[in-house]
Every structure is written in C-alpha cells, then in structure tokens.
C-alpha cells in the first residue's frame, strides 16, 4: 500500500469501530423499516425455513410441463424475495 493510501486510510477509517448500539442512529441503516423487531425477523426466518418444501417439491419435476416449471419459478421467486428481505434486516442490524 502506498504512503498516500495509508495516510488517507488513517484519516478516513476509525481506529476502533463502535458497536451499532453506541453509534448515533442517524449514521446507521434503519433496520426497523424492514422488520419492527428481532422477534418479527426471527418469526419470518422460521416461516421461510418451514416454506422450503414449497420449492423442494419441484425437485426432479421441472421437465414435466411448462406449467410445472412456471409454478416452480414462482415458488422460488417468492421464497428468494423473502430470504433477501430477511438477509437485509440481518445486515442492517449489524451495520
């Protein structure tokens, strides 16, 4: 790393990263805009896990028909979107 990069890093990057609970909320992601609480997030994660069989039931069946393939894509898309939101909350809660 060049000396100018090292100097810039020392100016920009703090030496100690404070835990999220100690950082002014205006400098953190608004995790509560995704889930109102950790309990709500945990509930959704439990539901996502319980809904995995809704996608898994298509394993080995995608070639049956276009209708089955479409149904599988829709099931996957729905579960994937929910997983993305849950992941976003987990990331925001620790950022």
mmCIF file of N, CA and C in Angstrom:
data_model
loop_
_atom_site.group_PDB
_atom_site.id
_atom_site.type_symbol
_atom_site.label_atom_id
_atom_site.label_comp_id
_atom_site.label_asym_id
_atom_site.label_seq_id
_atom_site.Cartn_x
_atom_site.Cartn_y
_atom_site.Cartn_z
ATOM 1 N N UNK A 1 0.856 -1.166 0.000
ATOM 2 C CA UNK A 1 0.000 0.000 0.000
ATOM 3 C C UNK A 1 0.901 1.228 0.000
ATOM 4 N N UNK A 2 0.646 2.180 -0.903
ATOM 5 C CA UNK A 2 1.433 3.394 -0.982
ATOM 6 C C UNK A 2 1.219 4.279 0.232
ATOM 7 N N UNK A 3 2.154 5.206 0.448
ATOM 8 C CA UNK A 3 2.071 6.066 1.625
ATOM 9 C C UNK A 3 0.853 6.980 1.586
ATOM 10 N N UNK A 4 0.442 7.433 0.393
ATOM 11 C CA UNK A 4 -0.735 8.304 0.317
ATOM 12 C C UNK A 4 -2.004 7.530 0.655
ATOM 13 N N UNK A 5 -2.090 6.267 0.253
ATOM 14 C CA UNK A 5 -3.246 5.430 0.598
ATOM 15 C C UNK A 5 -3.286 5.176 2.097
ATOM 16 N N UNK A 6 -2.116 4.916 2.666
ATOM 17 C CA UNK A 6 -2.042 4.644 4.105
ATOM 18 C C UNK A 6 -2.465 5.888 4.890
ATOM 19 N N UNK A 7 -2.035 7.070 4.456
ATOM 20 C CA UNK A 7 -2.400 8.313 5.138
ATOM 21 C C UNK A 7 -3.898 8.563 5.016
ATOM 22 N N UNK A 8 -4.461 8.333 3.838
ATOM 23 C CA UNK A 8 -5.899 8.518 3.621
ATOM 24 C C UNK A 8 -6.684 7.552 4.488
ATOM 25 N N UNK A 9 -6.226 6.321 4.568
ATOM 26 C CA UNK A 9 -6.906 5.318 5.394
ATOM 27 C C UNK A 9 -6.909 5.739 6.861
ATOM 28 N N UNK A 10 -5.818 6.313 7.331
ATOM 29 C CA UNK A 10 -5.731 6.736 8.723
ATOM 30 C C UNK A 10 -6.693 7.888 9.000
ATOM 31 N N UNK A 11 -6.927 8.747 8.006
ATOM 32 C CA UNK A 11 -7.830 9.884 8.177
ATOM 33 C C UNK A 11 -9.290 9.426 8.138
ATOM 34 N N UNK A 12 -9.614 8.584 7.197
ATOM 35 C CA UNK A 12 -10.998 8.184 6.957
ATOM 36 C C UNK A 12 -11.469 7.089 7.902
ATOM 37 N N UNK A 13 -10.668 6.099 8.127
ATOM 38 C CA UNK A 13 -11.093 4.935 8.890
ATOM 39 C C UNK A 13 -10.811 5.118 10.377
ATOM 40 N N UNK A 14 -11.811 4.899 11.196
ATOM 41 C CA UNK A 14 -11.570 4.994 12.637
ATOM 42 C C UNK A 14 -10.690 3.835 13.107
ATOM 43 N N UNK A 15 -9.970 4.054 14.179
ATOM 44 C CA UNK A 15 -9.115 3.004 14.721
ATOM 45 C C UNK A 15 -9.950 1.960 15.450
ATOM 46 N N UNK A 16 -11.068 2.402 16.023
ATOM 47 C CA UNK A 16 -11.950 1.496 16.744
ATOM 48 C C UNK A 16 -13.341 1.629 16.146
ATOM 49 N N UNK A 17 -13.942 0.520 15.817
ATOM 50 C CA UNK A 17 -15.297 0.537 15.281
ATOM 51 C C UNK A 17 -16.256 0.299 16.438
ATOM 52 N N UNK A 18 -17.096 1.274 16.683
ATOM 53 C CA UNK A 18 -18.047 1.185 17.787
ATOM 54 C C UNK A 18 -19.157 0.203 17.462
ATOM 55 N N UNK A 19 -19.700 -0.463 18.475
ATOM 56 C CA UNK A 19 -20.860 -1.322 18.229
ATOM 57 C C UNK A 19 -22.046 -0.467 17.782
ATOM 58 N N UNK A 20 -22.928 -1.066 17.032
ATOM 59 C CA UNK A 20 -24.082 -0.344 16.479
ATOM 60 C C UNK A 20 -24.855 0.382 17.571
ATOM 61 N N UNK A 21 -24.983 -0.215 18.728
ATOM 62 C CA UNK A 21 -25.753 0.381 19.818
ATOM 63 C C UNK A 21 -25.146 1.694 20.325
ATOM 64 N N UNK A 22 -23.865 1.922 20.031
ATOM 65 C CA UNK A 22 -23.183 3.128 20.503
ATOM 66 C C UNK A 22 -23.094 4.213 19.424
ATOM 67 N N UNK A 23 -23.562 3.907 18.215
ATOM 68 C CA UNK A 23 -23.482 4.847 17.101
ATOM 69 C C UNK A 23 -24.796 5.623 17.002
ATOM 70 N N UNK A 24 -24.697 6.926 16.766
ATOM 71 C CA UNK A 24 -25.895 7.751 16.587
ATOM 72 C C UNK A 24 -26.748 7.138 15.473
ATOM 73 N N UNK A 25 -28.044 6.980 15.731
ATOM 74 C CA UNK A 25 -28.930 6.284 14.782
ATOM 75 C C UNK A 25 -28.987 6.948 13.418
ATOM 76 N N UNK A 26 -28.666 8.233 13.334
ATOM 77 C CA UNK A 26 -28.689 8.887 12.012
ATOM 78 C C UNK A 26 -27.560 8.375 11.114
ATOM 79 N N UNK A 27 -26.598 7.661 11.689
ATOM 80 C CA UNK A 27 -25.494 7.098 10.914
ATOM 81 C C UNK A 27 -25.632 5.589 10.686
ATOM 82 N N UNK A 28 -26.774 5.029 11.016
ATOM 83 C CA UNK A 28 -26.979 3.591 10.839
ATOM 84 C C UNK A 28 -28.133 3.338 9.874
ATOM 85 N N UNK A 29 -28.185 2.131 9.335
ATOM 86 C CA UNK A 29 -29.311 1.726 8.494
ATOM 87 C C UNK A 29 -30.554 1.625 9.376
ATOM 88 N N UNK A 30 -31.700 1.895 8.805
ATOM 89 C CA UNK A 30 -32.954 1.819 9.542
ATOM 90 C C UNK A 30 -33.508 0.397 9.439
ATOM 91 N N UNK A 31 -32.971 -0.488 10.240
ATOM 92 C CA UNK A 31 -33.384 -1.892 10.199
ATOM 93 C C UNK A 31 -34.864 -2.047 10.531
ATOM 94 N N UNK A 32 -35.381 -1.174 11.373
ATOM 95 C CA UNK A 32 -36.782 -1.267 11.778
ATOM 96 C C UNK A 32 -37.739 -0.979 10.626
ATOM 97 N N UNK A 33 -37.248 -0.404 9.539
ATOM 98 C CA UNK A 33 -38.107 -0.194 8.368
ATOM 99 C C UNK A 33 -38.342 -1.508 7.624
ATOM 100 N N UNK A 34 -37.547 -2.520 7.953
ATOM 101 C CA UNK A 34 -37.682 -3.831 7.310
ATOM 102 C C UNK A 34 -38.503 -4.764 8.200
ATOM 103 N N UNK A 35 -38.108 -4.899 9.461
ATOM 104 C CA UNK A 35 -38.859 -5.666 10.469
ATOM 105 C C UNK A 35 -38.927 -4.806 11.721
ATOM 106 N N UNK A 36 -40.050 -4.835 12.398
ATOM 107 C CA UNK A 36 -40.243 -3.976 13.564
ATOM 108 C C UNK A 36 -39.399 -4.389 14.767
ATOM 109 N N UNK A 37 -38.950 -5.644 14.784
ATOM 110 C CA UNK A 37 -38.164 -6.132 15.926
ATOM 111 C C UNK A 37 -37.405 -7.396 15.525
ATOM 112 N N UNK A 38 -36.458 -7.779 16.370
ATOM 113 C CA UNK A 38 -35.739 -9.030 16.145
ATOM 114 C C UNK A 38 -36.705 -10.216 16.180
ATOM 115 N N UNK A 39 -37.702 -10.137 17.049
ATOM 116 C CA UNK A 39 -38.681 -11.229 17.158
ATOM 117 C C UNK A 39 -39.478 -11.376 15.861
ATOM 118 N N UNK A 40 -39.838 -10.257 15.236
ATOM 119 C CA UNK A 40 -40.565 -10.310 13.963
ATOM 120 C C UNK A 40 -39.683 -10.925 12.875
ATOM 121 N N UNK A 41 -38.399 -10.560 12.885
ATOM 122 C CA UNK A 41 -37.456 -11.129 11.923
ATOM 123 C C UNK A 41 -37.306 -12.630 12.152
ATOM 124 N N UNK A 42 -37.126 -13.039 13.408
ATOM 125 C CA UNK A 42 -36.983 -14.468 13.725
ATOM 126 C C UNK A 42 -38.221 -15.252 13.305
ATOM 127 N N UNK A 43 -39.385 -14.671 13.483
ATOM 128 C CA UNK A 43 -40.636 -15.310 13.064
ATOM 129 C C UNK A 43 -40.644 -15.530 11.552
ATOM 130 N N UNK A 44 -40.221 -14.519 10.798
ATOM 131 C CA UNK A 44 -40.178 -14.658 9.340
ATOM 132 C C UNK A 44 -39.137 -15.691 8.916
ATOM 133 N N UNK A 45 -37.985 -15.708 9.558
ATOM 134 C CA UNK A 45 -36.967 -16.708 9.233
ATOM 135 C C UNK A 45 -37.513 -18.117 9.486
ATOM 136 N N UNK A 46 -38.221 -18.305 10.586
ATOM 137 C CA UNK A 46 -38.844 -19.607 10.868
ATOM 138 C C UNK A 46 -39.840 -19.989 9.779
ATOM 139 N N UNK A 47 -40.619 -19.009 9.314
ATOM 140 C CA UNK A 47 -41.593 -19.273 8.240
ATOM 141 C C UNK A 47 -40.889 -19.617 6.927
ATOM 142 N N UNK A 48 -39.801 -18.913 6.642
ATOM 143 C CA UNK A 48 -39.029 -19.196 5.419
ATOM 144 C C UNK A 48 -38.524 -20.631 5.454
ATOM 145 N N UNK A 49 -37.954 -21.034 6.572
ATOM 146 C CA UNK A 49 -37.443 -22.399 6.704
ATOM 147 C C UNK A 49 -38.573 -23.410 6.539
ATOM 148 N N UNK A 50 -39.720 -23.106 7.140
ATOM 149 C CA UNK A 50 -40.869 -24.008 7.029
ATOM 150 C C UNK A 50 -41.399 -24.089 5.599
ATOM 151 N N UNK A 51 -41.183 -23.035 4.800
ATOM 152 C CA UNK A 51 -41.691 -22.995 3.425
ATOM 153 C C UNK A 51 -40.715 -23.555 2.387
ATOM 154 N N UNK A 52 -39.541 -23.977 2.797
ATOM 155 C CA UNK A 52 -38.581 -24.556 1.853
ATOM 156 C C UNK A 52 -39.190 -25.734 1.083
ATOM 157 N N UNK A 53 -39.988 -26.599 1.718
ATOM 158 C CA UNK A 53 -40.608 -27.698 0.963
ATOM 159 C C UNK A 53 -41.501 -27.234 -0.192
ATOM 160 N N UNK A 54 -41.989 -25.984 -0.156
ATOM 161 C CA UNK A 54 -42.800 -25.464 -1.256
ATOM 162 C C UNK A 54 -41.991 -25.340 -2.545
ATOM 163 N N UNK A 55 -40.688 -25.213 -2.407
ATOM 164 C CA UNK A 55 -39.796 -25.172 -3.572
ATOM 165 C C UNK A 55 -39.229 -26.568 -3.834
ATOM 166 N N UNK A 56 -38.846 -27.234 -2.777
ATOM 167 C CA UNK A 56 -38.221 -28.556 -2.903
ATOM 168 C C UNK A 56 -39.138 -29.579 -3.581
ATOM 169 N N UNK A 57 -40.451 -29.374 -3.486
ATOM 170 C CA UNK A 57 -41.382 -30.338 -4.085
ATOM 171 C C UNK A 57 -41.254 -30.400 -5.611
ATOM 172 N N UNK A 58 -40.574 -29.419 -6.199
ATOM 173 C CA UNK A 58 -40.391 -29.408 -7.646
ATOM 174 C C UNK A 58 -39.110 -30.129 -8.089
ATOM 175 N N UNK A 59 -38.311 -30.580 -7.125
ATOM 176 C CA UNK A 59 -37.063 -31.263 -7.444
ATOM 177 C C UNK A 59 -37.364 -32.483 -8.314
ATOM 178 N N UNK A 60 -36.703 -32.544 -9.467
ATOM 179 C CA UNK A 60 -36.889 -33.660 -10.389
ATOM 180 C C UNK A 60 -38.143 -33.573 -11.242
ATOM 181 N N UNK A 61 -38.892 -32.470 -11.134
ATOM 182 C CA UNK A 61 -40.162 -32.359 -11.857
ATOM 183 C C UNK A 61 -40.195 -31.230 -12.884
ATOM 184 N N UNK A 62 -39.124 -30.448 -13.000
ATOM 185 C CA UNK A 62 -39.155 -29.254 -13.837
ATOM 186 C C UNK A 62 -39.425 -29.546 -15.307
ATOM 187 N N UNK A 63 -39.109 -30.747 -15.763
ATOM 188 C CA UNK A 63 -39.331 -31.108 -17.167
ATOM 189 C C UNK A 63 -40.716 -31.650 -17.453
ATOM 190 N N UNK A 64 -41.561 -31.750 -16.444
ATOM 191 C CA UNK A 64 -42.902 -32.311 -16.647
ATOM 192 C C UNK A 64 -43.738 -31.484 -17.609
ATOM 193 N N UNK A 65 -43.737 -30.187 -17.406
ATOM 194 C CA UNK A 65 -44.521 -29.317 -18.289
ATOM 195 C C UNK A 65 -44.115 -27.874 -18.054
ATOM 196 N N UNK A 66 -44.539 -27.022 -18.971
ATOM 197 C CA UNK A 66 -44.276 -25.592 -18.817
ATOM 198 C C UNK A 66 -44.993 -25.053 -17.584
ATOM 199 N N UNK A 67 -46.179 -25.567 -17.311
ATOM 200 C CA UNK A 67 -46.949 -25.101 -16.152
ATOM 201 C C UNK A 67 -46.228 -25.433 -14.844
ATOM 202 N N UNK A 68 -45.650 -26.618 -14.757
ATOM 203 C CA UNK A 68 -44.906 -27.013 -13.556
ATOM 204 C C UNK A 68 -43.665 -26.142 -13.410
ATOM 205 N N UNK A 69 -42.974 -25.903 -14.508
ATOM 206 C CA UNK A 69 -41.779 -25.056 -14.480
ATOM 207 C C UNK A 69 -42.135 -23.643 -14.014
ATOM 208 N N UNK A 70 -43.224 -23.095 -14.539
ATOM 209 C CA UNK A 70 -43.655 -21.764 -14.137
ATOM 210 C C UNK A 70 -44.020 -21.726 -12.657
ATOM 211 N N UNK A 71 -44.728 -22.722 -12.196
ATOM 212 C CA UNK A 71 -45.100 -22.799 -10.781
ATOM 213 C C UNK A 71 -43.852 -22.872 -9.905
ATOM 214 N N UNK A 72 -42.860 -23.635 -10.342
ATOM 215 C CA UNK A 72 -41.605 -23.753 -9.595
ATOM 216 C C UNK A 72 -40.879 -22.413 -9.549
ATOM 217 N N UNK A 73 -40.823 -21.724 -10.673
ATOM 218 C CA UNK A 73 -40.175 -20.416 -10.709
ATOM 219 C C UNK A 73 -40.866 -19.431 -9.763
ATOM 220 N N UNK A 74 -42.181 -19.446 -9.756
ATOM 221 C CA UNK A 74 -42.933 -18.543 -8.883
ATOM 222 C C UNK A 74 -42.687 -18.866 -7.408
ATOM 223 N N UNK A 75 -42.660 -20.139 -7.067
ATOM 224 C CA UNK A 75 -42.399 -20.551 -5.684
ATOM 225 C C UNK A 75 -40.997 -20.133 -5.269
ATOM 226 N N UNK A 76 -40.025 -20.367 -6.158
ATOM 227 C CA UNK A 76 -38.640 -19.987 -5.865
ATOM 228 C C UNK A 76 -38.505 -18.473 -5.726
ATOM 229 N N UNK A 77 -39.117 -17.740 -6.641
ATOM 230 C CA UNK A 77 -39.029 -16.285 -6.626
ATOM 231 C C UNK A 77 -39.604 -15.711 -5.327
ATOM 232 N N UNK A 78 -40.726 -16.239 -4.898
ATOM 233 C CA UNK A 78 -41.357 -15.778 -3.664
ATOM 234 C C UNK A 78 -40.465 -16.046 -2.447
ATOM 235 N N UNK A 79 -39.954 -17.256 -2.350
ATOM 236 C CA UNK A 79 -39.091 -17.615 -1.229
ATOM 237 C C UNK A 79 -37.793 -16.819 -1.267
ATOM 238 N N UNK A 80 -37.239 -16.660 -2.441
ATOM 239 C CA UNK A 80 -35.990 -15.918 -2.598
ATOM 240 C C UNK A 80 -36.163 -14.454 -2.194
ATOM 241 N N UNK A 81 -37.268 -13.843 -2.558
ATOM 242 C CA UNK A 81 -37.524 -12.444 -2.190
ATOM 243 C C UNK A 81 -37.631 -12.312 -0.674
ATOM 244 N N UNK A 82 -38.317 -13.238 -0.048
ATOM 245 C CA UNK A 82 -38.448 -13.216 1.419
ATOM 246 C C UNK A 82 -37.091 -13.409 2.090
ATOM 247 N N UNK A 83 -36.262 -14.304 1.539
ATOM 248 C CA UNK A 83 -34.919 -14.517 2.094
ATOM 249 C C UNK A 83 -34.077 -13.254 1.957
ATOM 250 N N UNK A 84 -34.218 -12.549 0.842
ATOM 251 C CA UNK A 84 -33.460 -11.316 0.630
ATOM 252 C C UNK A 84 -33.819 -10.259 1.667
ATOM 253 N N UNK A 85 -35.105 -10.133 1.961
ATOM 254 C CA UNK A 85 -35.546 -9.160 2.959
ATOM 255 C C UNK A 85 -35.004 -9.539 4.341
ATOM 256 N N UNK A 86 -35.080 -10.817 4.686
ATOM 257 C CA UNK A 86 -34.562 -11.274 5.987
ATOM 258 C C UNK A 86 -33.055 -11.031 6.077
ATOM 259 N N UNK A 87 -32.353 -11.288 5.002
ATOM 260 C CA UNK A 87 -30.910 -11.054 4.959
ATOM 261 C C UNK A 87 -30.595 -9.566 5.089
ATOM 262 N N UNK A 88 -31.404 -8.728 4.432
ATOM 263 C CA UNK A 88 -31.203 -7.286 4.505
ATOM 264 C C UNK A 88 -31.328 -6.806 5.957
ATOM 265 N N UNK A 89 -32.341 -7.288 6.650
ATOM 266 C CA UNK A 89 -32.519 -6.888 8.046
ATOM 267 C C UNK A 89 -31.319 -7.331 8.887
ATOM 268 N N UNK A 90 -30.884 -8.556 8.688
ATOM 269 C CA UNK A 90 -29.728 -9.045 9.444
ATOM 270 C C UNK A 90 -28.496 -8.196 9.162
ATOM 271 N N UNK A 91 -28.315 -7.811 7.902
ATOM 272 C CA UNK A 91 -27.168 -6.974 7.539
ATOM 273 C C UNK A 91 -27.301 -5.579 8.133
ATOM 274 N N UNK A 92 -28.485 -4.983 8.032
ATOM 275 C CA UNK A 92 -28.714 -3.644 8.568
ATOM 276 C C UNK A 92 -28.546 -3.629 10.080
ATOM 277 N N UNK A 93 -28.971 -4.683 10.734
ATOM 278 C CA UNK A 93 -28.917 -4.725 12.189
ATOM 279 C C UNK A 93 -27.496 -4.758 12.713
ATOM 280 N N UNK A 94 -26.567 -5.153 11.872
ATOM 281 C CA UNK A 94 -25.174 -5.238 12.290
ATOM 282 C C UNK A 94 -24.284 -4.205 11.609
ATOM 283 N N UNK A 95 -24.901 -3.358 10.790
ATOM 284 C CA UNK A 95 -24.102 -2.355 10.048
ATOM 285 C C UNK A 95 -24.019 -1.057 10.813
#
